[in-house]
Amino acid sequence: MIACEKGYYNTVKVLLSYKANLNLRNQEGNNALMMASRYGRNRTIQVLLSHRDNINTAILQTLYRRKHHQPITTKFIREHLYVNEVQINQQNYEGNTALMIAIHNKFFDTYHLLLTPEVNVNLVNREGNTLFILISKELRLKWNEFGKCYLELYKRGADFSIRNNKRKTAIYYAKTLYPEDAIHGLVDYL
């Protein structure tokens, strides 16, 4: 975990070759991916995301035996096929994912790196904030970058009506940064 925090990606590669557990947590509940995203260690994040350890042979045998039974979903296969892969949707004790931590620490390039197809864009942290609420609150993006984020999350099924513990939506926070007519235009566009 310290190698991920410090950005020693070659050390991380060596540790992974020795079957290091990627999902161990520290006292705050952060795993290796969360520590790398906290400090914007993009090369380390690439190593962690590309790592596929042992294939779970028990699952493969189950799949082979069940070929004449009801089909198994691709979601089940993705979640159970690999024994030791990084859990991108894992939340720490504050409810933040690696992606939320990257946004909180204003690493926009890390945000793009972590936005993989497996990401659940509607997870909420302890304060009730979703990914888009955090983008609206934490990042001071230019209008065009904000619009791209909005569209990207919309395509991934983000629910923009979710309110945090303060009863505010992402659009509320966006209105404090951008002209209200531009926000309404973006919402109407979708």
XYZ file of C-alpha atoms in Angstrom:
190
model
C 0.000 0.000 0.000
C 2.890 2.357 0.737
C 4.333 1.658 -2.724
C 1.000 2.726 -4.245
C 0.876 5.852 -2.108
C 4.416 6.856 -3.074
C 3.945 5.984 -6.762
C 6.577 3.234 -6.921
C 4.880 1.446 -9.794
C 7.809 -0.928 -10.453
C 7.647 -2.060 -6.829
C 3.893 -2.529 -7.223
C 4.529 -4.762 -10.262
C 6.949 -6.895 -8.237
C 4.509 -7.148 -5.327
C 1.731 -8.196 -7.690
C 3.954 -10.887 -9.190
C 4.255 -12.272 -5.645
C 0.441 -12.317 -5.311
C 0.088 -9.305 -3.001
C -3.523 -8.729 -1.970
C -4.782 -5.603 -3.723
C -7.813 -5.138 -1.534
C -6.266 -5.022 1.927
C -7.385 -1.924 3.794
C -5.582 0.478 6.085
C -7.057 1.961 9.284
C -9.178 4.399 7.233
C -10.538 1.638 5.009
C -8.493 2.617 1.951
C -7.191 -0.051 -0.416
C -4.147 0.257 -2.711
C -6.123 1.886 -5.531
C -7.544 4.493 -3.167
C -4.087 5.381 -1.875
C -2.727 5.765 -5.407
C -5.691 7.929 -6.425
C -5.337 10.130 -3.330
C -1.938 11.263 -4.577
C -2.624 11.130 -8.330
C -0.218 8.248 -8.996
C -1.491 7.513 -12.497
C 1.205 5.037 -13.555
C 0.572 3.006 -10.417
C -3.176 3.154 -11.067
C -2.612 1.833 -14.593
C -0.632 -1.096 -13.175
C -3.366 -1.853 -10.636
C -6.208 -1.610 -13.153
C -4.459 -3.803 -15.712
C -3.614 -6.512 -13.172
C -5.506 -9.754 -13.531
C -4.222 -12.372 -11.145
C -5.300 -15.974 -10.870
C -8.380 -17.140 -12.685
C -10.799 -18.728 -10.252
C -10.799 -22.328 -11.502
C -13.794 -23.241 -9.352
C -15.888 -20.679 -11.232
C -14.609 -21.970 -14.577
C -15.581 -25.521 -13.611
C -19.017 -24.311 -12.553
C -19.453 -22.522 -15.865
C -18.358 -25.616 -17.775
C -20.789 -27.892 -15.892
C -23.696 -25.484 -16.275
C -23.543 -25.224 -20.042
C -27.000 -26.832 -20.405
C -28.573 -24.937 -17.512
C -29.793 -21.384 -17.208
C -27.099 -18.993 -18.524
C -24.901 -17.091 -16.095
C -24.790 -13.317 -16.443
C -21.674 -11.485 -17.549
C -21.886 -9.475 -14.319
C -21.464 -12.708 -12.321
C -18.472 -13.713 -14.435
C -16.840 -10.282 -14.067
C -17.292 -10.315 -10.293
C -16.155 -13.882 -9.649
C -13.758 -14.963 -12.409
C -10.617 -13.286 -11.111
C -9.429 -14.055 -7.595
C -7.258 -10.999 -6.947
C -8.169 -7.938 -8.945
C -8.621 -4.423 -7.682
C -12.161 -3.561 -6.571
C -12.842 -0.216 -8.222
C -16.213 0.273 -6.483
C -14.921 -0.595 -3.010
C -15.713 2.149 -0.507
C -13.620 3.227 2.473
C -15.087 3.887 5.926
C -16.231 7.354 4.792
C -18.030 5.768 1.838
C -15.646 7.170 -0.781
C -14.392 5.177 -3.754
C -11.013 5.692 -5.437
C -12.752 7.869 -8.017
C -14.344 10.058 -5.342
C -10.983 10.413 -3.595
C -9.345 11.533 -6.857
C -12.051 14.172 -7.346
C -11.781 15.358 -3.738
C -8.036 15.853 -4.244
C -8.628 17.597 -7.592
C -6.887 15.045 -9.836
C -8.975 15.401 -12.988
C -6.610 13.257 -15.096
C -6.856 10.493 -12.487
C -10.640 10.799 -12.655
C -10.534 10.024 -16.386
C -8.183 7.093 -15.821
C -10.428 5.560 -13.151
C -13.681 6.034 -15.060
C -13.804 2.451 -16.344
C -16.934 0.568 -17.482
C -17.155 -1.201 -14.104
C -17.578 2.027 -12.128
C -20.898 2.526 -10.359
C -21.574 6.240 -10.887
C -24.479 6.343 -8.417
C -22.663 5.231 -5.256
C -23.055 7.663 -2.364
C -20.596 8.383 0.419
C -21.394 9.015 4.079
C -22.336 12.634 3.329
C -24.740 11.462 0.625
C -22.602 12.800 -2.220
C -22.492 11.023 -5.554
C -19.705 11.269 -8.073
C -21.411 14.102 -9.930
C -22.182 16.050 -6.760
C -18.479 15.859 -5.873
C -17.481 17.012 -9.361
C -19.836 19.972 -9.044
C -18.633 20.821 -5.505
C -14.914 20.065 -5.570
C -13.617 20.668 -9.084
C -13.562 24.143 -10.548
C -13.792 22.996 -14.151
C -14.113 25.142 -17.215
C -17.619 25.074 -18.635
C -16.729 22.773 -21.557
C -14.980 20.251 -19.261
C -17.949 20.291 -16.915
C -20.318 19.664 -19.831
C -18.200 16.709 -20.987
C -18.270 15.209 -17.474
C -22.014 15.712 -17.294
C -22.582 13.969 -20.634
C -20.162 11.163 -19.804
C -21.863 10.402 -16.494
C -25.301 10.737 -18.074
C -24.371 8.079 -20.656
C -23.255 5.799 -17.813
C -26.630 6.072 -16.104
C -25.911 8.684 -13.446
C -28.968 9.746 -11.469
C -28.785 13.540 -11.210
C -31.814 13.742 -8.940
C -29.968 12.191 -5.967
C -29.739 14.609 -3.041
C -26.974 14.595 -0.461
C -27.466 14.874 3.309
C -27.836 18.658 2.926
C -30.749 18.009 0.505
C -28.798 19.480 -2.440
C -28.416 17.977 -5.930
C -25.425 18.252 -8.244
C -27.278 20.824 -10.333
C -27.608 23.060 -7.244
C -23.817 23.119 -6.808
C -23.272 23.590 -10.541
C -25.500 26.686 -10.521
C -23.108 28.357 -8.065
C -20.243 27.987 -10.575
C -21.833 28.363 -13.982
C -24.531 30.598 -15.478
C -27.978 29.276 -14.677
C -29.165 29.500 -18.277
C -26.209 27.338 -19.379
C -27.106 24.693 -16.777
C -30.737 24.701 -17.894
C -29.610 24.387 -21.514
C -27.471 21.372 -20.672
C -30.277 19.722 -18.703
C -32.781 20.425 -21.486
C -30.342 19.042 -24.066
C -30.487 15.674 -22.376
